[in-house]
Amino acid sequence: VRTSVEELVNRIISSVSFDVSVEYNGSTPGDMFGIYGNVDYAREMLGWSSKINLATGMQYMIDWAVALEKQKG
């Protein structure tokens, strides 16, 4: 499933209970647009497959990051 950086940012914003400020600064020389990852090669060569979907993985990462920040105080 193709997912843009903006979609990932919006998932993070909607998953936290505090305000998040996002700053867009445009692109830099050499930036690639419209590229995406494909797990087919890992599946074929290693027999790998994901155990969780993107939404669940993102929520795990967000929960971990929020808990880490709370520990820092």
PDB file of C-alpha atoms in Angstrom:
ATOM      1  CA  VAL A   1       0.000   0.000   0.000  1.00  0.00           C
ATOM      2  CA  ARG A   2       1.506   3.288  -1.029  1.00  0.00           C
ATOM      3  CA  THR A   3       1.586   5.774   1.826  1.00  0.00           C
ATOM      4  CA  SER A   4       2.799   9.361   1.691  1.00  0.00           C
ATOM      5  CA  VAL A   5       4.841  11.062   4.382  1.00  0.00           C
ATOM      6  CA  GLU A   6       1.901  13.413   4.924  1.00  0.00           C
ATOM      7  CA  GLU A   7      -0.386  10.431   5.603  1.00  0.00           C
ATOM      8  CA  LEU A   8       2.093   9.098   8.173  1.00  0.00           C
ATOM      9  CA  VAL A   9       2.320  12.510   9.843  1.00  0.00           C
ATOM     10  CA  ASN A  10      -1.474  12.743   9.976  1.00  0.00           C
ATOM     11  CA  ARG A  11      -1.655   9.285  11.584  1.00  0.00           C
ATOM     12  CA  ILE A  12       0.757  10.434  14.275  1.00  0.00           C
ATOM     13  CA  ILE A  13      -1.130  13.686  14.890  1.00  0.00           C
ATOM     14  CA  SER A  14      -4.456  11.887  15.234  1.00  0.00           C
ATOM     15  CA  SER A  15      -2.954   9.316  17.628  1.00  0.00           C
ATOM     16  CA  VAL A  16      -1.537  11.608  20.292  1.00  0.00           C
ATOM     17  CA  SER A  17      -3.346  13.621  22.940  1.00  0.00           C
ATOM     18  CA  PHE A  18      -1.229  16.750  22.563  1.00  0.00           C
ATOM     19  CA  ASP A  19      -0.757  19.396  19.900  1.00  0.00           C
ATOM     20  CA  VAL A  20       1.784  18.629  17.202  1.00  0.00           C
ATOM     21  CA  SER A  21       3.292  21.363  15.068  1.00  0.00           C
ATOM     22  CA  VAL A  22       4.347  20.386  11.546  1.00  0.00           C
ATOM     23  CA  GLU A  23       6.644  22.568   9.491  1.00  0.00           C
ATOM     24  CA  TYR A  24       6.964  22.037   5.743  1.00  0.00           C
ATOM     25  CA  ASN A  25      10.194  23.377   4.305  1.00  0.00           C
ATOM     26  CA  GLY A  26       9.914  22.132   0.748  1.00  0.00           C
ATOM     27  CA  SER A  27      12.317  19.770  -0.905  1.00  0.00           C
ATOM     28  CA  THR A  28      16.071  19.610  -1.107  1.00  0.00           C
ATOM     29  CA  PRO A  29      18.220  18.887  -4.159  1.00  0.00           C
ATOM     30  CA  GLY A  30      18.220  15.185  -4.922  1.00  0.00           C
ATOM     31  CA  ASP A  31      14.900  14.408  -3.225  1.00  0.00           C
ATOM     32  CA  MET A  32      13.053  11.495  -4.795  1.00  0.00           C
ATOM     33  CA  PHE A  33       9.311  11.699  -5.301  1.00  0.00           C
ATOM     34  CA  GLY A  34       6.885   8.857  -5.820  1.00  0.00           C
ATOM     35  CA  ILE A  35       9.167   6.092  -4.545  1.00  0.00           C
ATOM     36  CA  TYR A  36       7.958   3.315  -2.301  1.00  0.00           C
ATOM     37  CA  GLY A  37       9.146   0.129  -0.674  1.00  0.00           C
ATOM     38  CA  ASN A  38       8.201  -3.344  -1.819  1.00  0.00           C
ATOM     39  CA  VAL A  39       8.523  -6.410   0.407  1.00  0.00           C
ATOM     40  CA  ASP A  40       8.152  -8.957  -2.396  1.00  0.00           C
ATOM     41  CA  TYR A  41      11.898  -9.632  -2.587  1.00  0.00           C
ATOM     42  CA  ALA A  42      12.159 -10.257   1.169  1.00  0.00           C
ATOM     43  CA  ARG A  43       9.136 -12.534   0.955  1.00  0.00           C
ATOM     44  CA  GLU A  44      10.590 -14.498  -1.979  1.00  0.00           C
ATOM     45  CA  MET A  45      14.186 -14.751  -0.754  1.00  0.00           C
ATOM     46  CA  LEU A  46      13.701 -14.978   3.008  1.00  0.00           C
ATOM     47  CA  GLY A  47      10.162 -16.173   3.434  1.00  0.00           C
ATOM     48  CA  TRP A  48       9.475 -12.995   5.421  1.00  0.00           C
ATOM     49  CA  SER A  49       6.027 -11.530   5.907  1.00  0.00           C
ATOM     50  CA  SER A  50       4.760  -8.799   8.168  1.00  0.00           C
ATOM     51  CA  LYS A  51       2.948  -9.824  11.322  1.00  0.00           C
ATOM     52  CA  ILE A  52       1.084  -6.537  11.829  1.00  0.00           C
ATOM     53  CA  ASN A  53      -0.397  -3.894   9.553  1.00  0.00           C
ATOM     54  CA  LEU A  54       0.814  -0.310   9.151  1.00  0.00           C
ATOM     55  CA  ALA A  55      -1.797   1.243  11.459  1.00  0.00           C
ATOM     56  CA  THR A  56      -0.970  -1.156  14.305  1.00  0.00           C
ATOM     57  CA  GLY A  57       2.784  -0.753  13.818  1.00  0.00           C
ATOM     58  CA  MET A  58       2.459   3.025  13.805  1.00  0.00           C
ATOM     59  CA  GLN A  59       0.417   2.919  17.026  1.00  0.00           C
ATOM     60  CA  TYR A  60       3.025   0.698  18.706  1.00  0.00           C
ATOM     61  CA  MET A  61       5.753   3.173  17.693  1.00  0.00           C
ATOM     62  CA  ILE A  62       3.735   6.180  18.883  1.00  0.00           C
ATOM     63  CA  ASP A  63       2.912   4.529  22.226  1.00  0.00           C
ATOM     64  CA  TRP A  64       6.592   3.662  22.714  1.00  0.00           C
ATOM     65  CA  ALA A  65       7.757   7.215  21.897  1.00  0.00           C
ATOM     66  CA  VAL A  66       5.174   8.830  24.192  1.00  0.00           C
ATOM     67  CA  ALA A  67       6.093   6.459  27.060  1.00  0.00           C
ATOM     68  CA  LEU A  68       9.795   7.212  26.531  1.00  0.00           C
ATOM     69  CA  GLU A  69       9.159  10.958  26.733  1.00  0.00           C
ATOM     70  CA  LYS A  70       7.121  10.501  29.930  1.00  0.00           C
ATOM     71  CA  GLN A  71      10.032   8.576  31.493  1.00  0.00           C
ATOM     72  CA  LYS A  72      12.374  11.467  30.707  1.00  0.00           C
ATOM     73  CA  GLY A  73      10.034  13.714  32.684  1.00  0.00           C
TER      74      GLY A  73
END
